[in-house]
Amino acid sequence: MENELILVNKMESTVRQAVEELFKEKEYESVCKCSRCKLDIIALSLNILPPKYAVTTQGNAVVSVKLSSDQWRADVSMAVYKAIKIVNNNPRHS
Ligand SMILES: [Zn+2]
């Protein structure tokens, strides 16, 4: 059933996008970007931010989110900055 309805948290793809963007900045050159740290940063950011659930179809699971307001963009960036700092100071690996 390709049109089966599923629930997605749109905030997740937004955060993943924001992390990718921030990782390209010079400021984060020294930050560990391994998959473990990246996922920890995403998880932590998602725990800080409010979820944005939406109903969609299986085929549209990858939702591209337009950051509609500057305020929302600022909130997402702020949470990701915070998460990068926490994970970088205390990576879950040696
Ligand atoms: Zn790492």
PDB file of N, CA and C and ligand atoms in Angstrom:
ATOM      1  N   MET A   1       0.837  -1.208   0.000  1.00  0.00           N
ATOM      2  CA  MET A   1       0.000   0.000   0.000  1.00  0.00           C
ATOM      3  C   MET A   1       0.866   1.251   0.000  1.00  0.00           C
ATOM      4  N   GLU A   2       1.043   1.815  -1.170  1.00  0.00           N
ATOM      5  CA  GLU A   2       1.969   2.932  -1.249  1.00  0.00           C
ATOM      6  C   GLU A   2       1.384   4.236  -0.708  1.00  0.00           C
ATOM      7  N   ASN A   3       0.052   4.267  -0.592  1.00  0.00           N
ATOM      8  CA  ASN A   3      -0.542   5.498  -0.085  1.00  0.00           C
ATOM      9  C   ASN A   3      -0.896   5.438   1.397  1.00  0.00           C
ATOM     10  N   GLU A   4      -0.289   4.497   2.069  1.00  0.00           N
ATOM     11  CA  GLU A   4      -0.531   4.370   3.493  1.00  0.00           C
ATOM     12  C   GLU A   4      -0.099   5.651   4.206  1.00  0.00           C
ATOM     13  N   LEU A   5      -0.941   6.075   5.125  1.00  0.00           N
ATOM     14  CA  LEU A   5      -0.625   7.315   5.829  1.00  0.00           C
ATOM     15  C   LEU A   5       0.318   7.058   6.993  1.00  0.00           C
ATOM     16  N   ILE A   6       1.254   7.939   7.138  1.00  0.00           N
ATOM     17  CA  ILE A   6       2.200   7.825   8.250  1.00  0.00           C
ATOM     18  C   ILE A   6       2.334   9.184   8.947  1.00  0.00           C
ATOM     19  N   LEU A   7       2.917   9.103  10.132  1.00  0.00           N
ATOM     20  CA  LEU A   7       3.110  10.302  10.936  1.00  0.00           C
ATOM     21  C   LEU A   7       4.590  10.670  10.908  1.00  0.00           C
ATOM     22  N   VAL A   8       4.900  11.910  10.584  1.00  0.00           N
ATOM     23  CA  VAL A   8       6.302  12.329  10.625  1.00  0.00           C
ATOM     24  C   VAL A   8       6.447  13.584  11.466  1.00  0.00           C
ATOM     25  N   ASN A   9       7.572  13.661  12.125  1.00  0.00           N
ATOM     26  CA  ASN A   9       7.908  14.884  12.847  1.00  0.00           C
ATOM     27  C   ASN A   9       8.746  15.735  11.906  1.00  0.00           C
ATOM     28  N   LYS A  10       8.125  16.766  11.363  1.00  0.00           N
ATOM     29  CA  LYS A  10       8.808  17.607  10.385  1.00  0.00           C
ATOM     30  C   LYS A  10      10.029  18.299  10.982  1.00  0.00           C
ATOM     31  N   MET A  11      10.009  18.434  12.301  1.00  0.00           N
ATOM     32  CA  MET A  11      11.135  19.067  12.954  1.00  0.00           C
ATOM     33  C   MET A  11      12.416  18.258  12.728  1.00  0.00           C
ATOM     34  N   GLU A  12      12.249  16.932  12.564  1.00  0.00           N
ATOM     35  CA  GLU A  12      13.427  16.082  12.398  1.00  0.00           C
ATOM     36  C   GLU A  12      14.202  16.427  11.127  1.00  0.00           C
ATOM     37  N   SER A  13      13.499  16.529   9.993  1.00  0.00           N
ATOM     38  CA  SER A  13      14.225  16.851   8.761  1.00  0.00           C
ATOM     39  C   SER A  13      14.775  18.270   8.804  1.00  0.00           C
ATOM     40  N   THR A  14      14.059  19.149   9.495  1.00  0.00           N
ATOM     41  CA  THR A  14      14.533  20.529   9.640  1.00  0.00           C
ATOM     42  C   THR A  14      15.834  20.563  10.431  1.00  0.00           C
ATOM     43  N   VAL A  15      15.871  19.798  11.527  1.00  0.00           N
ATOM     44  CA  VAL A  15      17.070  19.767  12.368  1.00  0.00           C
ATOM     45  C   VAL A  15      18.240  19.126  11.617  1.00  0.00           C
ATOM     46  N   ARG A  16      17.961  18.012  10.903  1.00  0.00           N
ATOM     47  CA  ARG A  16      19.022  17.353  10.129  1.00  0.00           C
ATOM     48  C   ARG A  16      19.640  18.334   9.142  1.00  0.00           C
ATOM     49  N   GLN A  17      18.776  19.113   8.490  1.00  0.00           N
ATOM     50  CA  GLN A  17      19.214  20.112   7.520  1.00  0.00           C
ATOM     51  C   GLN A  17      20.065  21.184   8.202  1.00  0.00           C
ATOM     52  N   ALA A  18      19.596  21.636   9.346  1.00  0.00           N
ATOM     53  CA  ALA A  18      20.303  22.695  10.079  1.00  0.00           C
ATOM     54  C   ALA A  18      21.679  22.207  10.539  1.00  0.00           C
ATOM     55  N   VAL A  19      21.753  20.940  10.987  1.00  0.00           N
ATOM     56  CA  VAL A  19      23.031  20.388  11.433  1.00  0.00           C
ATOM     57  C   VAL A  19      24.011  20.345  10.261  1.00  0.00           C
ATOM     58  N   GLU A  20      23.544  19.872   9.097  1.00  0.00           N
ATOM     59  CA  GLU A  20      24.407  19.817   7.910  1.00  0.00           C
ATOM     60  C   GLU A  20      24.942  21.204   7.562  1.00  0.00           C
ATOM     61  N   GLU A  21      24.059  22.202   7.628  1.00  0.00           N
ATOM     62  CA  GLU A  21      24.464  23.564   7.302  1.00  0.00           C
ATOM     63  C   GLU A  21      25.489  24.106   8.286  1.00  0.00           C
ATOM     64  N   LEU A  22      25.220  23.895   9.569  1.00  0.00           N
ATOM     65  CA  LEU A  22      26.115  24.429  10.593  1.00  0.00           C
ATOM     66  C   LEU A  22      27.477  23.735  10.571  1.00  0.00           C
ATOM     67  N   PHE A  23      27.488  22.450  10.225  1.00  0.00           N
ATOM     68  CA  PHE A  23      28.749  21.697  10.168  1.00  0.00           C
ATOM     69  C   PHE A  23      29.690  22.267   9.113  1.00  0.00           C
ATOM     70  N   LYS A  24      29.139  22.973   8.139  1.00  0.00           N
ATOM     71  CA  LYS A  24      29.974  23.544   7.084  1.00  0.00           C
ATOM     72  C   LYS A  24      30.643  24.841   7.526  1.00  0.00           C
ATOM     73  N   GLU A  25      30.180  25.406   8.629  1.00  0.00           N
ATOM     74  CA  GLU A  25      30.734  26.681   9.075  1.00  0.00           C
ATOM     75  C   GLU A  25      32.099  26.504   9.723  1.00  0.00           C
ATOM     76  N   LYS A  26      32.933  27.500   9.480  1.00  0.00           N
ATOM     77  CA  LYS A  26      34.309  27.458   9.962  1.00  0.00           C
ATOM     78  C   LYS A  26      34.378  27.301  11.486  1.00  0.00           C
ATOM     79  N   GLU A  27      33.430  27.910  12.141  1.00  0.00           N
ATOM     80  CA  GLU A  27      33.369  27.871  13.594  1.00  0.00           C
ATOM     81  C   GLU A  27      33.357  26.434  14.136  1.00  0.00           C
ATOM     82  N   TYR A  28      32.803  25.504  13.341  1.00  0.00           N
ATOM     83  CA  TYR A  28      32.657  24.128  13.811  1.00  0.00           C
ATOM     84  C   TYR A  28      33.636  23.168  13.153  1.00  0.00           C
ATOM     85  N   GLU A  29      34.722  23.738  12.617  1.00  0.00           N
ATOM     86  CA  GLU A  29      35.725  22.946  11.929  1.00  0.00           C
ATOM     87  C   GLU A  29      36.273  21.821  12.823  1.00  0.00           C
ATOM     88  N   SER A  30      36.467  22.136  14.103  1.00  0.00           N
ATOM     89  CA  SER A  30      37.111  21.177  15.006  1.00  0.00           C
ATOM     90  C   SER A  30      36.118  20.229  15.680  1.00  0.00           C
ATOM     91  N   VAL A  31      34.831  20.439  15.403  1.00  0.00           N
ATOM     92  CA  VAL A  31      33.812  19.588  16.024  1.00  0.00           C
ATOM     93  C   VAL A  31      33.816  18.204  15.370  1.00  0.00           C
ATOM     94  N   CYS A  32      33.733  17.143  16.185  1.00  0.00           N
ATOM     95  CA  CYS A  32      33.679  15.777  15.653  1.00  0.00           C
ATOM     96  C   CYS A  32      32.369  15.588  14.888  1.00  0.00           C
ATOM     97  N   LYS A  33      32.499  15.121  13.632  1.00  0.00           N
ATOM     98  CA  LYS A  33      31.302  14.974  12.791  1.00  0.00           C
ATOM     99  C   LYS A  33      31.034  13.513  12.461  1.00  0.00           C
ATOM    100  N   CYS A  34      31.467  12.609  13.324  1.00  0.00           N
ATOM    101  CA  CYS A  34      31.205  11.184  13.085  1.00  0.00           C
ATOM    102  C   CYS A  34      29.703  10.928  13.227  1.00  0.00           C
ATOM    103  N   SER A  35      29.253   9.773  12.752  1.00  0.00           N
ATOM    104  CA  SER A  35      27.806   9.520  12.751  1.00  0.00           C
ATOM    105  C   SER A  35      27.238   9.479  14.167  1.00  0.00           C
ATOM    106  N   ARG A  36      28.019   9.001  15.131  1.00  0.00           N
ATOM    107  CA  ARG A  36      27.542   8.954  16.524  1.00  0.00           C
ATOM    108  C   ARG A  36      27.287  10.362  17.064  1.00  0.00           C
ATOM    109  N   CYS A  37      28.271  11.241  16.887  1.00  0.00           N
ATOM    110  CA  CYS A  37      28.128  12.609  17.392  1.00  0.00           C
ATOM    111  C   CYS A  37      27.009  13.346  16.654  1.00  0.00           C
ATOM    112  N   LYS A  38      26.939  13.122  15.345  1.00  0.00           N
ATOM    113  CA  LYS A  38      25.915  13.793  14.546  1.00  0.00           C
ATOM    114  C   LYS A  38      24.517  13.399  15.035  1.00  0.00           C
ATOM    115  N   LEU A  39      24.314  12.090  15.266  1.00  0.00           N
ATOM    116  CA  LEU A  39      23.010  11.621  15.737  1.00  0.00           C
ATOM    117  C   LEU A  39      22.723  12.105  17.151  1.00  0.00           C
ATOM    118  N   ASP A  40      23.759  12.170  17.992  1.00  0.00           N
ATOM    119  CA  ASP A  40      23.571  12.693  19.345  1.00  0.00           C
ATOM    120  C   ASP A  40      23.131  14.157  19.290  1.00  0.00           C
ATOM    121  N   ILE A  41      23.737  14.921  18.386  1.00  0.00           N
ATOM    122  CA  ILE A  41      23.388  16.333  18.229  1.00  0.00           C
ATOM    123  C   ILE A  41      21.934  16.469  17.750  1.00  0.00           C
ATOM    124  N   ILE A  42      21.566  15.632  16.775  1.00  0.00           N
ATOM    125  CA  ILE A  42      20.192  15.670  16.258  1.00  0.00           C
ATOM    126  C   ILE A  42      19.192  15.292  17.356  1.00  0.00           C
ATOM    127  N   ALA A  43      19.500  14.221  18.105  1.00  0.00           N
ATOM    128  CA  ALA A  43      18.601  13.772  19.175  1.00  0.00           C
ATOM    129  C   ALA A  43      18.432  14.845  20.245  1.00  0.00           C
ATOM    130  N   LEU A  44      19.549  15.427  20.634  1.00  0.00           N
ATOM    131  CA  LEU A  44      19.516  16.451  21.673  1.00  0.00           C
ATOM    132  C   LEU A  44      18.715  17.679  21.210  1.00  0.00           C
ATOM    133  N   SER A  45      18.943  18.093  19.982  1.00  0.00           N
ATOM    134  CA  SER A  45      18.212  19.241  19.429  1.00  0.00           C
ATOM    135  C   SER A  45      16.717  18.966  19.411  1.00  0.00           C
ATOM    136  N   LEU A  46      16.349  17.740  19.009  1.00  0.00           N
ATOM    137  CA  LEU A  46      14.928  17.389  18.930  1.00  0.00           C
ATOM    138  C   LEU A  46      14.286  17.322  20.306  1.00  0.00           C
ATOM    139  N   ASN A  47      15.078  17.057  21.329  1.00  0.00           N
ATOM    140  CA  ASN A  47      14.531  17.054  22.688  1.00  0.00           C
ATOM    141  C   ASN A  47      14.332  18.475  23.215  1.00  0.00           C
ATOM    142  N   ILE A  48      15.082  19.408  22.647  1.00  0.00           N
ATOM    143  CA  ILE A  48      14.951  20.804  23.069  1.00  0.00           C
ATOM    144  C   ILE A  48      13.764  21.462  22.356  1.00  0.00           C
ATOM    145  N   LEU A  49      13.617  21.143  21.064  1.00  0.00           N
ATOM    146  CA  LEU A  49      12.613  21.819  20.232  1.00  0.00           C
ATOM    147  C   LEU A  49      11.230  21.169  20.326  1.00  0.00           C
ATOM    148  N   PRO A  50      10.183  21.947  20.096  1.00  0.00           N
ATOM    149  CA  PRO A  50       8.832  21.357  20.075  1.00  0.00           C
ATOM    150  C   PRO A  50       8.669  20.512  18.810  1.00  0.00           C
ATOM    151  N   PRO A  51       7.986  19.371  18.890  1.00  0.00           N
ATOM    152  CA  PRO A  51       7.766  18.548  17.700  1.00  0.00           C
ATOM    153  C   PRO A  51       6.781  19.224  16.753  1.00  0.00           C
ATOM    154  N   LYS A  52       6.901  18.903  15.458  1.00  0.00           N
ATOM    155  CA  LYS A  52       5.951  19.431  14.468  1.00  0.00           C
ATOM    156  C   LYS A  52       5.439  18.254  13.656  1.00  0.00           C
ATOM    157  N   TYR A  53       4.482  17.535  14.234  1.00  0.00           N
ATOM    158  CA  TYR A  53       3.969  16.340  13.568  1.00  0.00           C
ATOM    159  C   TYR A  53       2.998  16.682  12.454  1.00  0.00           C
ATOM    160  N   ALA A  54       3.086  15.864  11.400  1.00  0.00           N
ATOM    161  CA  ALA A  54       2.169  16.017  10.284  1.00  0.00           C
ATOM    162  C   ALA A  54       1.849  14.640   9.718  1.00  0.00           C
ATOM    163  N   VAL A  55       0.673  14.518   9.122  1.00  0.00           N
ATOM    164  CA  VAL A  55       0.280  13.275   8.469  1.00  0.00           C
ATOM    165  C   VAL A  55       0.661  13.383   7.002  1.00  0.00           C
ATOM    166  N   THR A  56       1.317  12.342   6.507  1.00  0.00           N
ATOM    167  CA  THR A  56       1.715  12.356   5.107  1.00  0.00           C
ATOM    168  C   THR A  56       1.612  10.937   4.565  1.00  0.00           C
ATOM    169  N   THR A  57       1.920  10.737   3.289  1.00  0.00           N
ATOM    170  CA  THR A  57       1.907   9.383   2.736  1.00  0.00           C
ATOM    171  C   THR A  57       3.328   8.843   2.711  1.00  0.00           C
ATOM    172  N   GLN A  58       3.417   7.534   2.725  1.00  0.00           N
ATOM    173  CA  GLN A  58       4.707   6.840   2.745  1.00  0.00           C
ATOM    174  C   GLN A  58       5.693   7.440   1.734  1.00  0.00           C
ATOM    175  N   GLY A  59       5.232   7.684   0.527  1.00  0.00           N
ATOM    176  CA  GLY A  59       6.097   8.172  -0.541  1.00  0.00           C
ATOM    177  C   GLY A  59       6.622   9.572  -0.299  1.00  0.00           C
ATOM    178  N   ASN A  60       5.933  10.300   0.557  1.00  0.00           N
ATOM    179  CA  ASN A  60       6.353  11.673   0.831  1.00  0.00           C
ATOM    180  C   ASN A  60       7.048  11.807   2.181  1.00  0.00           C
ATOM    181  N   ALA A  61       7.583  10.691   2.656  1.00  0.00           N
ATOM    182  CA  ALA A  61       8.154  10.673   4.002  1.00  0.00           C
ATOM    183  C   ALA A  61       9.265  11.704   4.178  1.00  0.00           C
ATOM    184  N   VAL A  62      10.015  11.933   3.107  1.00  0.00           N
ATOM    185  CA  VAL A  62      11.047  12.949   3.215  1.00  0.00           C
ATOM    186  C   VAL A  62      10.397  14.295   2.943  1.00  0.00           C
ATOM    187  N   VAL A  63      10.113  14.980   3.995  1.00  0.00           N
ATOM    188  CA  VAL A  63       9.389  16.240   3.888  1.00  0.00           C
ATOM    189  C   VAL A  63      10.395  17.373   3.840  1.00  0.00           C
ATOM    190  N   SER A  64      10.288  18.172   2.813  1.00  0.00           N
ATOM    191  CA  SER A  64      11.150  19.344   2.811  1.00  0.00           C
ATOM    192  C   SER A  64      10.395  20.456   3.523  1.00  0.00           C
ATOM    193  N   VAL A  65      11.047  20.991   4.491  1.00  0.00           N
ATOM    194  CA  VAL A  65      10.379  21.989   5.311  1.00  0.00           C
ATOM    195  C   VAL A  65      10.914  23.375   4.983  1.00  0.00           C
ATOM    196  N   LYS A  66      10.022  24.241   4.675  1.00  0.00           N
ATOM    197  CA  LYS A  66      10.435  25.625   4.477  1.00  0.00           C
ATOM    198  C   LYS A  66      10.331  26.306   5.832  1.00  0.00           C
ATOM    199  N   LEU A  67      11.417  26.888   6.230  1.00  0.00           N
ATOM    200  CA  LEU A  67      11.378  27.588   7.507  1.00  0.00           C
ATOM    201  C   LEU A  67      10.625  28.881   7.281  1.00  0.00           C
ATOM    202  N   SER A  68       9.383  28.859   7.744  1.00  0.00           N
ATOM    203  CA  SER A  68       8.463  29.923   7.381  1.00  0.00           C
ATOM    204  C   SER A  68       8.784  31.258   8.037  1.00  0.00           C
ATOM    205  N   SER A  69       9.276  31.212   9.256  1.00  0.00           N
ATOM    206  CA  SER A  69       9.565  32.487   9.895  1.00  0.00           C
ATOM    207  C   SER A  69      11.000  32.536  10.395  1.00  0.00           C
ATOM    208  N   ASP A  70      11.534  33.721  10.456  1.00  0.00           N
ATOM    209  CA  ASP A  70      12.896  33.910  10.949  1.00  0.00           C
ATOM    210  C   ASP A  70      13.009  33.456  12.393  1.00  0.00           C
ATOM    211  N   GLN A  71      11.912  33.628  13.131  1.00  0.00           N
ATOM    212  CA  GLN A  71      11.925  33.244  14.538  1.00  0.00           C
ATOM    213  C   GLN A  71      12.128  31.740  14.681  1.00  0.00           C
ATOM    214  N   TRP A  72      11.411  30.981  13.840  1.00  0.00           N
ATOM    215  CA  TRP A  72      11.533  29.536  13.895  1.00  0.00           C
ATOM    216  C   TRP A  72      12.954  29.115  13.534  1.00  0.00           C
ATOM    217  N   ARG A  73      13.493  29.729  12.490  1.00  0.00           N
ATOM    218  CA  ARG A  73      14.855  29.440  12.060  1.00  0.00           C
ATOM    219  C   ARG A  73      15.832  29.722  13.197  1.00  0.00           C
ATOM    220  N   ALA A  74      15.620  30.830  13.878  1.00  0.00           N
ATOM    221  CA  ALA A  74      16.492  31.210  14.988  1.00  0.00           C
ATOM    222  C   ALA A  74      16.392  30.192  16.122  1.00  0.00           C
ATOM    223  N   ASP A  75      15.173  29.734  16.406  1.00  0.00           N
ATOM    224  CA  ASP A  75      14.977  28.749  17.472  1.00  0.00           C
ATOM    225  C   ASP A  75      15.704  27.439  17.148  1.00  0.00           C
ATOM    226  N   VAL A  76      15.572  26.996  15.894  1.00  0.00           N
ATOM    227  CA  VAL A  76      16.219  25.748  15.477  1.00  0.00           C
ATOM    228  C   VAL A  76      17.735  25.894  15.577  1.00  0.00           C
ATOM    229  N   SER A  77      18.266  26.994  15.045  1.00  0.00           N
ATOM    230  CA  SER A  77      19.712  27.214  15.096  1.00  0.00           C
ATOM    231  C   SER A  77      20.209  27.233  16.526  1.00  0.00           C
ATOM    232  N   MET A  78      19.458  27.914  17.387  1.00  0.00           N
ATOM    233  CA  MET A  78      19.845  28.042  18.788  1.00  0.00           C
ATOM    234  C   MET A  78      19.928  26.672  19.457  1.00  0.00           C
ATOM    235  N   ALA A  79      18.935  25.829  19.209  1.00  0.00           N
ATOM    236  CA  ALA A  79      18.915  24.484  19.805  1.00  0.00           C
ATOM    237  C   ALA A  79      20.083  23.650  19.279  1.00  0.00           C
ATOM    238  N   VAL A  80      20.355  23.765  17.976  1.00  0.00           N
ATOM    239  CA  VAL A  80      21.445  22.984  17.383  1.00  0.00           C
ATOM    240  C   VAL A  80      22.801  23.483  17.908  1.00  0.00           C
ATOM    241  N   TYR A  81      22.971  24.794  18.031  1.00  0.00           N
ATOM    242  CA  TYR A  81      24.208  25.350  18.605  1.00  0.00           C
ATOM    243  C   TYR A  81      24.447  24.736  19.976  1.00  0.00           C
ATOM    244  N   LYS A  82      23.383  24.749  20.783  1.00  0.00           N
ATOM    245  CA  LYS A  82      23.457  24.243  22.152  1.00  0.00           C
ATOM    246  C   LYS A  82      23.854  22.768  22.149  1.00  0.00           C
ATOM    247  N   ALA A  83      23.202  21.993  21.284  1.00  0.00           N
ATOM    248  CA  ALA A  83      23.451  20.553  21.208  1.00  0.00           C
ATOM    249  C   ALA A  83      24.886  20.258  20.753  1.00  0.00           C
ATOM    250  N   ILE A  84      25.383  21.025  19.775  1.00  0.00           N
ATOM    251  CA  ILE A  84      26.756  20.821  19.293  1.00  0.00           C
ATOM    252  C   ILE A  84      27.734  21.046  20.440  1.00  0.00           C
ATOM    253  N   LYS A  85      27.492  22.081  21.220  1.00  0.00           N
ATOM    254  CA  LYS A  85      28.371  22.427  22.332  1.00  0.00           C
ATOM    255  C   LYS A  85      28.404  21.294  23.365  1.00  0.00           C
ATOM    256  N   ILE A  86      27.223  20.808  23.716  1.00  0.00           N
ATOM    257  CA  ILE A  86      27.124  19.747  24.732  1.00  0.00           C
ATOM    258  C   ILE A  86      27.810  18.463  24.253  1.00  0.00           C
ATOM    259  N   VAL A  87      27.495  18.048  23.025  1.00  0.00           N
ATOM    260  CA  VAL A  87      28.057  16.790  22.504  1.00  0.00           C
ATOM    261  C   VAL A  87      29.564  16.921  22.294  1.00  0.00           C
ATOM    262  N   ASN A  88      30.001  18.078  21.796  1.00  0.00           N
ATOM    263  CA  ASN A  88      31.428  18.278  21.551  1.00  0.00           C
ATOM    264  C   ASN A  88      32.236  18.268  22.849  1.00  0.00           C
ATOM    265  N   ASN A  89      31.644  18.770  23.913  1.00  0.00           N
ATOM    266  CA  ASN A  89      32.342  18.787  25.203  1.00  0.00           C
ATOM    267  C   ASN A  89      32.323  17.432  25.887  1.00  0.00           C
ATOM    268  N   ASN A  90      31.413  16.564  25.441  1.00  0.00           N
ATOM    269  CA  ASN A  90      31.258  15.283  26.115  1.00  0.00           C
ATOM    270  C   ASN A  90      30.860  14.181  25.121  1.00  0.00           C
ATOM    271  N   PRO A  91      31.739  13.912  24.132  1.00  0.00           N
ATOM    272  CA  PRO A  91      31.390  12.909  23.111  1.00  0.00           C
ATOM    273  C   PRO A  91      31.232  11.526  23.727  1.00  0.00           C
ATOM    274  N   ARG A  92      30.291  10.737  23.192  1.00  0.00           N
ATOM    275  CA  ARG A  92      30.016   9.410  23.761  1.00  0.00           C
ATOM    276  C   ARG A  92      30.969   8.362  23.183  1.00  0.00           C
ATOM    277  N   HIS A  93      32.181   8.778  22.897  1.00  0.00           N
ATOM    278  CA  HIS A  93      33.196   7.825  22.439  1.00  0.00           C
ATOM    279  C   HIS A  93      34.545   8.414  22.811  1.00  0.00           C
ATOM    280  N   SER A  94      35.601   7.593  22.711  1.00  0.00           N
ATOM    281  CA  SER A  94      36.924   8.102  23.114  1.00  0.00           C
ATOM    282  C   SER A  94      37.636   8.734  21.926  1.00  0.00           C
TER     283      SER A  94
HETATM  284 ZN    ZN B   1      32.309  11.739  17.212  1.00  0.00          ZN
END
